[in-house]
Coordinates of C-alpha atoms and ligand atoms in Angstrom, one line a residue:
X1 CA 141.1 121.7 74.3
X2 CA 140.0 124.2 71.4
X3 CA 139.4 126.8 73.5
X4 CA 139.5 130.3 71.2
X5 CA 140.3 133.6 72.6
X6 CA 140.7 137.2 72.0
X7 CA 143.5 139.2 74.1
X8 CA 142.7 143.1 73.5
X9 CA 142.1 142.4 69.5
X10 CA 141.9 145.8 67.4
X11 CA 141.0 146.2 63.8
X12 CA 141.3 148.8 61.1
X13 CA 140.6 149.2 57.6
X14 CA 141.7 152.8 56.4
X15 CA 139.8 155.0 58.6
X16 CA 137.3 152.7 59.5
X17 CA 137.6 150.9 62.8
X18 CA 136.2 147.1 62.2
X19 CA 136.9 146.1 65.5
X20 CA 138.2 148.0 68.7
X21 CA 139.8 146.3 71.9
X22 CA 138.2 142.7 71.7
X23 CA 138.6 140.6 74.4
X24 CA 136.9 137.2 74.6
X25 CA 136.8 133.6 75.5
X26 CA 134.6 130.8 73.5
X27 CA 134.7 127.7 75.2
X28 CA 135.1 124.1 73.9
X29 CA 132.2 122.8 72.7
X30 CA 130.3 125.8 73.2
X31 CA 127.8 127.3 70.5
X32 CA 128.8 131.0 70.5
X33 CA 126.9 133.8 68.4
X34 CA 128.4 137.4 67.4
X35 CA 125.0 139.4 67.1
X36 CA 125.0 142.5 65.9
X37 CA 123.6 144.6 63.1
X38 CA 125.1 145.3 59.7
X39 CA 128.9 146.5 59.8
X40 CA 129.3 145.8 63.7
X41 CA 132.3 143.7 62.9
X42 CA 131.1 140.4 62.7
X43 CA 132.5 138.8 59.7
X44 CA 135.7 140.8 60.3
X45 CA 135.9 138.5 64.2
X46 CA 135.7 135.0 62.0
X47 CA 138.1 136.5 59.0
X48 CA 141.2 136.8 62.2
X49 CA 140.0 134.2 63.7
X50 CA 140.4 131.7 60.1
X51 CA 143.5 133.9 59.4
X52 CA 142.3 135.6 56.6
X53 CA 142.9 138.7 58.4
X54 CA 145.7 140.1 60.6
X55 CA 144.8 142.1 64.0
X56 CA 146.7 145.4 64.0
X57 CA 147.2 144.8 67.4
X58 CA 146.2 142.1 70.2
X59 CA 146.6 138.3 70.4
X60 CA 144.0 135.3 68.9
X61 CA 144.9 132.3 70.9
X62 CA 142.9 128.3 70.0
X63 CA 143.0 126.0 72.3
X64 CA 145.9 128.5 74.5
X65 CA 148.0 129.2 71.8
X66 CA 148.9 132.2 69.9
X67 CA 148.1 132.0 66.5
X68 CA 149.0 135.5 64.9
X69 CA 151.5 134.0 63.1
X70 CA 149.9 130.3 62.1
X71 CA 148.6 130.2 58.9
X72 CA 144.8 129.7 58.0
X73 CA 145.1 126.0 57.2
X74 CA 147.1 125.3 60.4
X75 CA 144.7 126.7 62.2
X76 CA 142.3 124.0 61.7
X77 CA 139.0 125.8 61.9
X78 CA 136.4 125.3 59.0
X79 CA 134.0 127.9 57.6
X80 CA 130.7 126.8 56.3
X81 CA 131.0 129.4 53.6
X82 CA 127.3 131.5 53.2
X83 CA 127.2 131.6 49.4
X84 CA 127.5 127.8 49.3
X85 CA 130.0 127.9 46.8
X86 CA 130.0 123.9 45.9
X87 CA 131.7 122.5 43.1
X88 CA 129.4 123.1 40.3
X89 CA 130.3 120.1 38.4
X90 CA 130.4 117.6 41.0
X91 CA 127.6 115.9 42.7
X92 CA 126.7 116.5 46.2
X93 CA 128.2 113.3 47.5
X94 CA 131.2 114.0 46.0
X95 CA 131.1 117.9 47.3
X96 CA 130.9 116.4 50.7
X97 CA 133.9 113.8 50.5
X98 CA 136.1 116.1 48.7
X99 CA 137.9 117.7 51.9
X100 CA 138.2 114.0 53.1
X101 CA 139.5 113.0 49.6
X102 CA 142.1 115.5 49.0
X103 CA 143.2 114.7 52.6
X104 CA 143.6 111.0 51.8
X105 CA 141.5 109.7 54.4
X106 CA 141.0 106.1 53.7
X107 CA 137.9 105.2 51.5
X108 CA 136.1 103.3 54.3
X109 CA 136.2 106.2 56.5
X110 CA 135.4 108.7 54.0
X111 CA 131.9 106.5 53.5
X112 CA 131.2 105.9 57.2
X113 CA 131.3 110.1 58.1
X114 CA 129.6 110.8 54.9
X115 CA 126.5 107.7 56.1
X116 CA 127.0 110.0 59.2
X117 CA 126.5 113.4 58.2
X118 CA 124.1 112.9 55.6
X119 CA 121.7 111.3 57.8
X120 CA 122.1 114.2 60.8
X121 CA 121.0 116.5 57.7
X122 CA 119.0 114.3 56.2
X123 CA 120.2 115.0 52.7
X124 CA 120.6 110.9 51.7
X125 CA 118.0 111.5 49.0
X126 CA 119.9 114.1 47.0
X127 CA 123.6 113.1 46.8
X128 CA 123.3 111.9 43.6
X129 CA 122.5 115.9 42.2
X130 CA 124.3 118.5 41.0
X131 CA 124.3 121.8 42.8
X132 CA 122.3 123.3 40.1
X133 CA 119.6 120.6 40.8
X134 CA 119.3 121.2 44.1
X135 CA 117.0 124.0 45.9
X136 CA 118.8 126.9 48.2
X137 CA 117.6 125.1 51.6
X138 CA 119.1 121.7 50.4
X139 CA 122.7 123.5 48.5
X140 CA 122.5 124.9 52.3
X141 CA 122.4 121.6 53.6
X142 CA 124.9 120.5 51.7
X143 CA 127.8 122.9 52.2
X144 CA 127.3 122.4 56.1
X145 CA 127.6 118.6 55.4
X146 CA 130.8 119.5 53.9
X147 CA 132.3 121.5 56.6
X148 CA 130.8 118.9 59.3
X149 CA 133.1 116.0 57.7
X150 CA 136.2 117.5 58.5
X151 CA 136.9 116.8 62.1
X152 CA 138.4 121.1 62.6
X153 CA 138.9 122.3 66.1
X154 CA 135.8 124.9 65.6
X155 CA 133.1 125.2 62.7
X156 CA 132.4 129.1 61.8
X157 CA 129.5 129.7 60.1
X158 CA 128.5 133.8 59.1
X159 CA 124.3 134.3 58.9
X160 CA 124.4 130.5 57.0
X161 CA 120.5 130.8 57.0
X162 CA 119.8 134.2 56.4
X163 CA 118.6 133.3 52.6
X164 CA 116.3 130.7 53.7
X165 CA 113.1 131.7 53.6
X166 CA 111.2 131.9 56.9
X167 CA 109.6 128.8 57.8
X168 CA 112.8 127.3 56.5
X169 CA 114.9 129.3 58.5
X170 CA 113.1 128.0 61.8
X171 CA 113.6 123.9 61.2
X172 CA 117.7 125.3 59.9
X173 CA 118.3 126.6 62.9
X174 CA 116.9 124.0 65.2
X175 CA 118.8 121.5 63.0
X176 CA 122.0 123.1 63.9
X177 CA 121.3 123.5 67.3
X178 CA 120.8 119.6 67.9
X179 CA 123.9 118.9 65.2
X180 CA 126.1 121.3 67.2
X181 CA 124.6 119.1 70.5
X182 CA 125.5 115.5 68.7
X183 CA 128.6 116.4 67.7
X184 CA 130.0 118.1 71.1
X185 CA 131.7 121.0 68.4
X186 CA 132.5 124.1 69.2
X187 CA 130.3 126.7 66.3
X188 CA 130.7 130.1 66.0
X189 CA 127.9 131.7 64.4
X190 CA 127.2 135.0 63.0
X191 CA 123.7 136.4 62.4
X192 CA 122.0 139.4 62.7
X193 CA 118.6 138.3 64.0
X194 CA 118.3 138.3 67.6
X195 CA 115.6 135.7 67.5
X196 CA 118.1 133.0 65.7
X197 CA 120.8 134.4 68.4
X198 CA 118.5 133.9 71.3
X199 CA 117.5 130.2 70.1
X200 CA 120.5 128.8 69.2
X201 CA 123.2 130.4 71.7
X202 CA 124.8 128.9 74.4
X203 CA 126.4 132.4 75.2
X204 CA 126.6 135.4 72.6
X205 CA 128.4 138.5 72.4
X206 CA 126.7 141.5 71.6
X207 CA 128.6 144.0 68.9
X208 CA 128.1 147.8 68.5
X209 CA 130.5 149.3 65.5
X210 CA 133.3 147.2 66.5
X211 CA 132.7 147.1 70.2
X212 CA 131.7 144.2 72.0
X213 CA 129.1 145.8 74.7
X214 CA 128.2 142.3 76.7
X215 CA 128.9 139.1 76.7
X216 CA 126.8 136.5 78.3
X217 CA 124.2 133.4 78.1
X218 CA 121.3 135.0 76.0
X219 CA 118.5 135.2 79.1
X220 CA 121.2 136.6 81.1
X221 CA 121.6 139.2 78.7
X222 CA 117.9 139.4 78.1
X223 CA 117.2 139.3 81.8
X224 CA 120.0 141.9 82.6
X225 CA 121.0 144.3 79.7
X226 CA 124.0 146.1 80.4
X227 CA 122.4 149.3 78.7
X228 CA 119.7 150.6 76.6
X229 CA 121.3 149.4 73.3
X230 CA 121.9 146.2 74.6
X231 CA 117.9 146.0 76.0
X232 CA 116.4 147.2 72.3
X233 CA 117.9 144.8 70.6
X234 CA 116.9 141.7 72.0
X235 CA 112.8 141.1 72.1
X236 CA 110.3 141.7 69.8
X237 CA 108.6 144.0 70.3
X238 CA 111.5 145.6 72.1
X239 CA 111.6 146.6 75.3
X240 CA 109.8 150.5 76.2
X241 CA 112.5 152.6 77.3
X242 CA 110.6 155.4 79.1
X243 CA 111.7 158.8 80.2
X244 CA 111.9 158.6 84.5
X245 CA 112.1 160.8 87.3
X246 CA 113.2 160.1 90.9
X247 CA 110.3 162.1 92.5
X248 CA 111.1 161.9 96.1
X249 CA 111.8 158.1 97.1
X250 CA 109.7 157.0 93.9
X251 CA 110.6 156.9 90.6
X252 CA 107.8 158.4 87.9
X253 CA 108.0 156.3 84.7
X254 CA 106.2 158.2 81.7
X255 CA 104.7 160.9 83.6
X256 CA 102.9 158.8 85.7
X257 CA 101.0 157.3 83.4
X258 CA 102.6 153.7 84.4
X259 CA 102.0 152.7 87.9
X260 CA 105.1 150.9 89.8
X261 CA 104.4 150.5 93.3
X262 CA 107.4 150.4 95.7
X263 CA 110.3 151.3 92.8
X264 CA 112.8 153.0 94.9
X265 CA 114.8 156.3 93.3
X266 CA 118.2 156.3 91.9
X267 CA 119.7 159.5 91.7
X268 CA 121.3 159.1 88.5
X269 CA 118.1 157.6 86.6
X270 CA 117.1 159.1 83.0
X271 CA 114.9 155.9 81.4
X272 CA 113.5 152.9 82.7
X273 CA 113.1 149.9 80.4
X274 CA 110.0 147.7 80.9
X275 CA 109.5 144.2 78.8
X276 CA 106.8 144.2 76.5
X277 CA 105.2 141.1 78.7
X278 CA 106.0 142.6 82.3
X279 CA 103.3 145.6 81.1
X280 CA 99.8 145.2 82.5
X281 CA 96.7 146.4 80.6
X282 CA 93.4 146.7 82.3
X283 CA 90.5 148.6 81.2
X284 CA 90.1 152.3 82.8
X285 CA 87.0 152.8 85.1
X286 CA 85.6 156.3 85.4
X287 CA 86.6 157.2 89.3
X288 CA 89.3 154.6 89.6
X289 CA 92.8 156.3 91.1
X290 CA 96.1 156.6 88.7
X291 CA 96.4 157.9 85.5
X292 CA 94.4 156.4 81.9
X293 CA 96.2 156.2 78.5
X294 CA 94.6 155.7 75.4
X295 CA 94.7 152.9 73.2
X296 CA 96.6 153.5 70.0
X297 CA 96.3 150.3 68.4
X298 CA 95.6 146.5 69.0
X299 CA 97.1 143.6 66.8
X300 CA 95.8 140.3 67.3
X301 CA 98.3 138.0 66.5
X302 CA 96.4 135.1 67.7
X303 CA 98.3 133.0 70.5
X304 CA 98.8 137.0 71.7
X305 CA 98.3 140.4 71.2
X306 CA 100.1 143.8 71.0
X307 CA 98.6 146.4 72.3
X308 CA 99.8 149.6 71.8
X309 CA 99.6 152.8 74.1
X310 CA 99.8 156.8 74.2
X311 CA 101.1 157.0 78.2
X312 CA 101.9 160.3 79.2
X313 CA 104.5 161.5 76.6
X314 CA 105.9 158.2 75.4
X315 CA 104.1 155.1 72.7
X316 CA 104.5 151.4 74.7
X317 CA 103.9 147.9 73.7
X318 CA 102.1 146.2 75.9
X319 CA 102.3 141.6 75.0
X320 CA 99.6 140.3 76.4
X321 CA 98.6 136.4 76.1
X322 CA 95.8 135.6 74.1
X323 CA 93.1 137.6 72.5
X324 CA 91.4 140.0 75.7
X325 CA 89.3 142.4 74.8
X326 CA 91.1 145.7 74.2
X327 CA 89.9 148.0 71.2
X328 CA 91.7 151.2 69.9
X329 CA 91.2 154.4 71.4
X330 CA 89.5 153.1 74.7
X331 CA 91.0 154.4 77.9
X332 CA 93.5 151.7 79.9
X333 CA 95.4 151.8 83.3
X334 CA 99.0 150.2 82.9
X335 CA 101.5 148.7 85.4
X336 CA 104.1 146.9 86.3
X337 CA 105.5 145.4 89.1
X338 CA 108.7 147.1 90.1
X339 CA 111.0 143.9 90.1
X340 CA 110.4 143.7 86.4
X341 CA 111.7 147.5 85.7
X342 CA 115.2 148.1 84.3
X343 CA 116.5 151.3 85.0
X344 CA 119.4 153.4 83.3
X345 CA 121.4 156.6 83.8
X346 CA 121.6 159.5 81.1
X347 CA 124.2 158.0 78.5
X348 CA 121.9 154.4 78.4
X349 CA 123.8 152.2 81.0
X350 CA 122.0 149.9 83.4
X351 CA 121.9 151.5 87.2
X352 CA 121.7 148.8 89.5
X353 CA 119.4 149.4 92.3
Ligands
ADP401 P1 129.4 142.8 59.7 O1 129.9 141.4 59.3 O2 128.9 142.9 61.1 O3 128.4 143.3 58.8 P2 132.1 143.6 58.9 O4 133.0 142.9 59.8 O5 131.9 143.1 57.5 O6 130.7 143.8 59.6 O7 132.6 145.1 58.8 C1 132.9 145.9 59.9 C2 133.4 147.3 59.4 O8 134.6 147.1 58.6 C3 132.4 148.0 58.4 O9 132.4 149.3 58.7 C4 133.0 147.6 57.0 O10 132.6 148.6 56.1 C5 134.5 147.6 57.3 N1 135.2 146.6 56.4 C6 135.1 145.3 56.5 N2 135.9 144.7 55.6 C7 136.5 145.7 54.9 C8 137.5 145.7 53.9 N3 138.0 144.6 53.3 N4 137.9 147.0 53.4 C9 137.4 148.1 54.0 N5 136.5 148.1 55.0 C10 136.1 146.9 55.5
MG402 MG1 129.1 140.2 57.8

């Protein structure tokens, strides 16, 4: 059991609040992203849960026991540091059997996990190099490799991939998805791109200067943000979050100028939030009832296009499949069905309807 959990864990440095209140539960075996954007506290939940830092207040508990006051190497939990620091003057064989070596694990075990990790990152053709030889995907590859050998209750690993360049990012991250899968490992992983979060999450937590603002598998969260901050940061584009009145049982998104039939009125509603893809674009006929927008601009991104709108006093993003034939500054009807609509009150949390 290497459950790890946070019991009401607070954090300060100086004036500066890194974390407030955290409570959470990782699971065993369970990949588990903190997303958030710069300074949310991220790195500051892996240094207390490594031991590196103290909570002011709160209990850390692995696998259902408190470990405030066990040190970091008792702990057991191995960081795949981001700045790959490797020894320079060893090769990356020898990088990779060090933690094994200096724990005096017996030769022929040392070779069979190193046979085995090598081969799930398929680094077996560059052992034999220094760091310095080797490119930043591949010293990458190599660190992780190092941490995987160890046999810790959890691997942590903050934005490991965030200096890989694109392309490279995408095969990383699916890499570490199927690793994490083989090797039944709990990983706790830090990035701040919601697109790595969503693809390689099991469940996420979602951070707001030092808050923790939802907690959840990543379509839940997608499916059912628990307020407008929440809802912009996942998707791309994000989602239109549209100013809404309840106009007798109906509810008026954008001053009308995006038709939802049936969408029954909260009282407390201020926004709604439609998806990018839950937007419907058809092309305005003179005569036809509701209300046309203009097109603002249309970018064809070839397995689908963005299509950008003036509607009544707000600019949405329409993602629509393919390449229709929309052009800028045409006149469009929108919609939306109203099962697709989120809505939220004045200070941006979700209303249930
Ligand atoms: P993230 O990893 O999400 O970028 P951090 O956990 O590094 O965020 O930082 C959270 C907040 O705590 C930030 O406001 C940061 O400036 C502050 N902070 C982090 N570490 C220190 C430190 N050693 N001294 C002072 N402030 C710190
Ligand atoms: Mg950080």
């Amino acid at each position: 059991m290497a459950e790890i959990a946070f019991r009401n864990v607070g954090k300060r440095y100086g004036g500066t609040v890194a974390l407030s209140d955290a409570s959470f539960t990782i699971h065993d075996n369970e990949f588990f992203c903190f997303f958030g954007p710069p300074l949310s506290g991220k790195s500051t939940i892996l240094r207390l849960i490594l031991g590196l830092e103290m909570p002011d207040h709160g209990e850390i508990l692995i696998g259902g026991k408190p470990v405030n006051a066990v040190s970091p190497a008792e702990r057991n939990v191995a960081m795949v540091f981001q700045n790959l620091a490797l020894f320079p003057h060893m090769s990356a064989r020898d990088n990779i059997r060090f933690p094994l070596a200096e724990r005096k694990v017996p030769q022929a075990e040392i070779e069979r996990k190193l046979a085995d990790v090598t081969a799930k990152l398929h680094i077996g053709h560059i052992l034999h190099k220094q760091p310095a030889q080797l490119s930043g995907g591949e010293r990458q590859r190599v660190a992780i490799a190092r941490a995987l050998v160890r046999d810790p209750v959890a691997y942590l690993m903050d934005d490991p991939i965030s200096a890989l360049d694109a392309r490279l990012r995408e095969e990383t991250r699916v890499e570490l998805k199927r690793i994490q899968r083989e090797l039944g490992k709990t990983l706790i992983y830090v990035t701040h791109d919601q697109e790595e979060a969503m693809s390689v999450a099991d469940r996420m937590a979602i951070l707001e200067a030092g808050v923790i603002r939802q907690v959840g598998a990543p379509l839940e969260i997608y499916d059912h943000p628990a307020s407008t901050y929440v809802a912009r940061l996942l998707g791309s584009p994000m989602m239109n979050i549209l100013p809404s009145t309840a106009s007798g049982r109906d509810i008026r998104v954008a001053d009308g100028a995006i038709a939802v039939e049936g969408l029954a009125g909260v009282a407390e509603i201020a926004e709604v939030g439609v998806r990018p893809e839950d937007i419907k674009v058809s092309a305005w006929t003179q005569g036809q009832s509701g209300t046309p927008s203009r097109v603002y601009e249309v970018e064809p991104l070839g397995g689908y296009t963005v299509v950008t709108v003036d509607a009544g006093p707000s600019r949405v993003r329409a993602l629509m499949r393919g390449q229709p034939d929309i052009r800028p500054e045409t006149m469009v009807a929108l919609s939306c069905d109203a099962a697709a609509v989120h809505l939220f009150s004045r200070n941006g949390t979700a209303l249930s309807r």
